[in-house]
Amino acid sequence: MQGIRGNKISMIFQEPMTSLNPLLKIGRQISEVFIRHQNMGTKESMEKAIHMLEKVQIPSPAKRALEYPHQISGGMRQRVMIAMAMACNPAILIADEPTTALDVTIQAQVMDLMLRLKDEHQTSILMITHDLGVIAQMAQRVIVMYAGQIMESASVMEIFDHPVHPYTIGLLQSSPRLGIRSKQGRIRLKEIKGTVPSLYKLPDGCSFYPRCPKAMKECSTRDIPIIDAGSGHMVRCLLANQTKK
């Protein structure tokens, strides 16, 4: 596993300030990847670290390599995390809410950077996020999960244009959209009633059953399989085919 983690599979965490070692300079933290996985010496690995900082568009990379994480901005820290993750040209990059702690402008820059590096290194990105805007911009295929289970899986356009599972529909309806207003002139977002169940005590049957507006008695008494609603659109719902039609 040591040969896989950080080498063939890398990860970008949600909060770079807690992921980077505050006691080590940035260049040393990146160079460690090359030392561990590519058997480079100290000098060569530092040169590669500076090169990676340049690739993620950090200005004055040689200077930044000698700084500590607290000396740079949140956007730069996230770029450092991307540089570390992409150092060994991994086959898979797991990004866990990589833009949550950033403002909107920096979010766009980081996402553009990830897409550019993905194409340049032929890396697949598995992105974990609650941000539907990020999903629309970044994803090709989407898996919607609830309480640890896959509820729906389809191409990004299919998910946004033809959602099938009641949970997916609820997520999309709870997001603000331009131009949609009530008679009083205010935007009224729809809500998914109820709360997420404890993973220690999941309900019988469909885990979304207690909150589902289309729930039937059968939903609470049997395991719900994932079915193909057509063209690879997978849904865990007894009403999937009916809703698709």
Tab-separated table of N, CA, C and O in Angstrom, residues 164 214 216 227 229 237-245:
chain	number	residue	atom	x	y	z
A	164	VAL	N	-33.912	11.105	-11.416
A	164	VAL	CA	-34.957	10.096	-11.214
A	164	VAL	C	-35.226	9.855	-9.735
A	164	VAL	O	-36.364	9.845	-9.295
A	214	LYS	N	-42.332	10.339	-1.965
A	214	LYS	CA	-43.024	9.332	-2.783
A	214	LYS	C	-42.935	7.941	-2.154
A	214	LYS	O	-43.158	6.935	-2.829
A	216	MET	N	-43.501	4.447	-0.376
A	216	MET	CA	-44.578	3.468	-0.268
A	216	MET	C	-44.222	2.507	0.867
A	216	MET	O	-43.068	2.436	1.288
A	227	ILE	N	-31.300	-0.541	-10.198
A	227	ILE	CA	-31.747	-1.017	-11.503
A	227	ILE	C	-31.323	-0.040	-12.586
A	227	ILE	O	-31.048	1.129	-12.312
A	229	ALA	N	-32.297	2.246	-15.375
A	229	ALA	CA	-33.475	2.958	-15.869
A	229	ALA	C	-33.334	3.335	-17.335
A	229	ALA	O	-34.170	4.043	-17.881
A	237	CYS	N	-34.380	2.713	-6.642
A	237	CYS	CA	-35.735	3.170	-6.302
A	237	CYS	C	-36.756	2.265	-6.986
A	237	CYS	O	-36.592	1.910	-8.166
A	238	LEU	N	-37.837	1.920	-6.282
A	238	LEU	CA	-38.878	1.059	-6.848
A	238	LEU	C	-39.660	1.775	-7.946
A	238	LEU	O	-40.277	1.131	-8.791
A	239	LEU	N	-39.628	3.114	-7.940
A	239	LEU	CA	-40.370	3.891	-8.933
A	239	LEU	C	-39.485	4.345	-10.087
A	239	LEU	O	-39.884	5.185	-10.879
A	240	ALA	N	-38.273	3.789	-10.186
A	240	ALA	CA	-37.297	4.304	-11.151
A	240	ALA	C	-37.800	4.284	-12.584
A	240	ALA	O	-37.776	5.285	-13.287
A	241	ASN	N	-38.293	3.138	-13.043
A	241	ASN	CA	-38.753	3.044	-14.436
A	241	ASN	C	-39.956	3.950	-14.684
A	241	ASN	O	-40.072	4.579	-15.739
A	242	GLN	N	-40.850	4.023	-13.726
A	242	GLN	CA	-42.033	4.872	-13.874
A	242	GLN	C	-41.652	6.352	-13.941
A	242	GLN	O	-42.150	7.102	-14.762
A	243	THR	N	-40.713	6.751	-13.082
A	243	THR	CA	-40.275	8.147	-13.059
A	243	THR	C	-39.546	8.504	-14.336
A	243	THR	O	-39.716	9.596	-14.889
A	244	LYS	N	-38.732	7.581	-14.829
A	244	LYS	CA	-37.968	7.825	-16.056
A	244	LYS	C	-38.899	8.076	-17.237
A	244	LYS	O	-38.685	8.953	-18.059
A	245	LYS	N	-39.981	7.309	-17.295
A	245	LYS	CA	-40.926	7.485	-18.388
A	245	LYS	C	-41.631	8.826	-18.305
A	245	LYS	O	-41.936	9.455	-19.292
